Amino acid sequence: MSEPIINFEKVSKWYGEFHVLRDIDLAVAKGERIVICGPSGSGKSTLIRCINALEEYQEGRLTVDGVEITDDVKAIEAVRKEVGMVFQQFNLFPHLTVLENLTLAPMWVGRVPKKEAEERAMTQLARVRIAEQAGKYPLQLSGGQQQRVAIARSLCMTPKIMLFDEPTSALDPEMIKEVLDVMIELAGMGITMLCVTHEMGFARSVADRVIFMDQGQIVEQNTPAEFFANPKSERTRDFLSKILSH
Amino acid sequence: MDAALHAPVIARPAPVRSAGLLAWLRANLFADWKNALATIIVVALITRWLPEIVDWAFVRSVTRPDNAACRALDHSGACWGVIAEKYRLILFGRYPFDEQWRPLLATLLMVVMLVASCTRVLWSRWLVVAWLAVLVVFFALMRGGIAGLTPVETARWGGVPLTMLLSTLSIAAAFPIAVLVALGRRSHLPAIRTLCIVYVELIRGVPLISVLFMASFMFPLFIPPGITVDVLVRVLVGITLFAAAYLAEVVRGGLQAIPKGQHEAAAAMGLSYWQTQRKIVLPQALRMVVPSIMNSFISTFKDTSLVTIVSLYDLTGSLALALGGDADWRQFYMEGYLFIAAIYWTFCFAMSRYSQWVERHLRVGNAR
Amino acid sequence: MAAKRHDWSWRSRATRGLIYQVLAVAAITAVIWFLAHNTLENMRVRGIQSGFGFFAQPAGFDIGESIFAFDSADPYWKAFLVGLSNTLRAAVVGIVLTTILGTLIGIGRLSRNFLVRNLCTAYVELFRNIPVLLQLLMWYFVLNEWLPPVSDALNPLPGIFLSKSGMAFPIPEWEHGHLVTIVGMALGIATAWFYRRRARAAFERTGVARPMLWPVLVFVAVGALLGWVAGGAPTALELPVRNDLNVSGGGAVTPEFLAVTIGLTIYTASFVAEIVRSGIQSVPWGQTEAAGALGLSRGQALKLVLLPQALRVIIPPLTNQYLNLTKNSSLAVAVGYPDLVSISNTTLNQTGRAVECITVIMAVYLTLSLVTAALMNWYNSRSAIKER
């Protein structure tokens, strides 16, 4: 296997005295699409937030796109240019228009001229099918529209890796589909994706690998077909029975 | 990629770096060079000044009411003796010396009622009755003239009882006015709305001292010639009008937070305007703004200190009374100031802590 | 839209509304008439005249400090003007100082450093809970009693003298050269403005950010410097000089002014600190994370994402505090600082014209409040975050 684009080596993290990530070993190949699931408190969000250094870890070694994540500010800035993140609460900047939200990072971090940044932004907005809202302010849009804008905002930096932290958990049911459709389209484009979600249908149709986490460790990982058909661990079976019962 | 089933990992204690005293020091005091510098500067300042302050305030201080000993200190130590000597004058103003148990009792009653009003368990109709009873008793005790108590005119009331009376009575009287004005501001009738807006903006736009001057100098002109009104009553009216304007804004904030659906449901049930306000809207609105009402009370409590300027001897004024004329003790004014500052501070700090507690409690109660 | 059909019956809501309003207005009018009638009666009985004409009469009292010349032969209206200028002087200095101090302490309350954080919290809790009048009196006492008499004045820094008579400091002697300096500074500001416009356009065109802050400071400083040199480099400073009896020369401020300014600053700063702190905390943590996730540096995140949102929350209550500080400056009457209320009080005691004097005070403060409220409404409508 070629060099993994993300490599966790015995990574451990504590919140105070609470051991939240326990000896995580995980290698993600370039272009791989991974869905991470598990009960709340299992550390799955913490895991992906370590990748773009929104969380610090205490033991082990984490390498992203050849750069080791440490305290080094320059290393973190370099990594964040290549990693995009979509949050559960969207986190759009409410004082800027949709277009300004998208052009902010390319202009100030990517040193892209304004005109080019705006063209790039309109392309991404068209891709998520929301180009007509470019002049609106985030709080004037629905939840589903805001999350699509958030996805477009991350894409404007042409990242190599996209992280999704429960992107549909804060949405009303009728808006989940529009966001998942965008994510499925994205998955077909070759970007490395790590997605924490409860949407198992999405996992089945798109993921290369499904990972189940519980109590801070990876319990089981497998292809979607195998994972849902033959869960190997008792805990996995227990979890799946709870969320797949409807 | 192989399907993998991982062996379970047992939780380990955190490495020394992230927990424990050393980690705390590192994170809280020496996180980076700027923090380390700040810590060093603060520690240097504290070690320079704190021993001197403690020395002045405690080690070398004189607590006996001994004027000669105090003078001998020559400002190298605090003369708390001035408090020991003058505390009754400071705390009770010019109230006759032998009768000072009466204002003491009255103040204690008032404080008990305030604490009782703060305990949610006791919120009921009976609390209002209890308040009225306590106020009557308060006036009876202070004023005298019944039950064998010698009469004491209001001009002699002063110190802590006066401060408590002014703040409590003015907020109590301001409350109904504030509710009416707040309702008036949200009224659909333009004349009433304008009147309320003018009142609130007029009072909020001017300093309290001008309202007190108005009470002191202009109110006598408003009253028919021949009738005199006690200066205490006039000042009370002034503070009440002032507090009511600010309280009206607080209540209005609460009213605005009530969803329209509440009004609509009440109207659909056939309730009249006043019934809706009394039974549905106000109970919810007022409960929501209890912390802000408490803040209003704290502000009014602090504002009562201004009555010294119109020659009423509240806690701030009684200090001037106690020390201003006394050449022997006058140089120890600062100790007097510190004493009354401590009294004000204790009261206001306790009230603000309580209001923060109420706010947290309310939020928890409302969260679902 | 069809016109409303009025039913003018006893039970119609429109009729009732009209009747309530008529009653309310009638009641208020009756009360006002009653008060006015009594007032005129009382004034007649006591022989007080009315009218604002007395403002043109000579004041008959001196004023302790003033930024323009005043003596007891000047009319009352000029005395009031001096009072107003003193109020504004204390208010402006107080507002500037309290903004700086309050912002520092507010940020300090959010510091990671345990000592700094708790010291700032202690500051806020201490000065918030003591009445402002008491604080003013205490500062006045400290300045009046604990500072040495003027013959023994403290000299903490060269040219600055502190004593019971106040603080003396060096002021530049006004010369033609200073005017040129100011012109130079104005040119510097204009150049800086043009530079910023061009830098912004270049940034949008090419994507390379140009420094925005340092060049502005440099332009203004260089402009002032060149103007100063061109004006003949005037260096004459009027230094206060201490001789045996007192300190003369230089600019001076009285201990009353110092007491009012210091007291108001320290009191109001505790409220400003809370406003700044809650403004910063009002920006959800997710905004910082999103900015970081996009690759923005801490400085960029602060400038582009955090400050714009925090300022929107901070500025309205901050302006309210500025107004409170200005209103609290009226307490200067208790320490003898001749502000507007103090002078009005003196006039009132001298002439007995209570109604006129108090009306003037209230009118002035009301104007200040309404103007500030109007500005604040304009700012709010312009900068409000647009929602559905």
Short mmCIF file of N, CA and C in Angstrom, two decimals, chain B residues 15 49 132 206 212 220 231 241 295-296 319 340:
data_model
loop_
_atom_site.label_atom_id
_atom_site.label_comp_id
_atom_site.label_asym_id
_atom_site.label_seq_id
_atom_site.Cartn_x
_atom_site.Cartn_y
_atom_site.Cartn_z
N PRO B 15 -0.90 11.00 31.41
CA PRO B 15 0.52 11.23 31.69
C PRO B 15 0.68 12.50 32.52
N TRP B 49 3.66 45.12 47.69
CA TRP B 49 2.65 45.93 48.36
C TRP B 49 1.84 45.20 49.42
N LEU B 132 -46.19 44.13 53.93
CA LEU B 132 -46.96 45.28 54.41
C LEU B 132 -46.89 45.36 55.93
N VAL B 206 -31.72 61.88 32.28
CA VAL B 206 -31.13 62.85 33.20
C VAL B 206 -30.50 62.15 34.39
N LEU B 212 -33.25 64.39 42.18
CA LEU B 212 -33.28 64.67 43.61
C LEU B 212 -33.39 66.17 43.88
N PRO B 220 -41.66 71.26 46.55
CA PRO B 220 -42.38 72.17 47.47
C PRO B 220 -43.22 73.19 46.71
N VAL B 231 -39.20 66.18 53.91
CA VAL B 231 -38.16 66.04 52.88
C VAL B 231 -37.92 64.57 52.56
N LEU B 241 -39.68 57.53 41.39
CA LEU B 241 -39.92 57.84 39.98
C LEU B 241 -38.72 57.44 39.13
N ASN B 295 -30.80 43.33 39.84
CA ASN B 295 -29.79 44.32 39.49
C ASN B 295 -30.30 45.73 39.70
N SER B 296 -31.58 45.94 39.36
CA SER B 296 -32.19 47.26 39.60
C SER B 296 -32.16 47.59 41.07
N LEU B 319 -21.58 59.50 57.97
CA LEU B 319 -20.14 59.52 58.22
C LEU B 319 -19.66 60.96 58.34
N ILE B 340 -17.68 52.11 55.78
CA ILE B 340 -18.98 52.10 55.08
C ILE B 340 -18.87 51.48 53.69
#
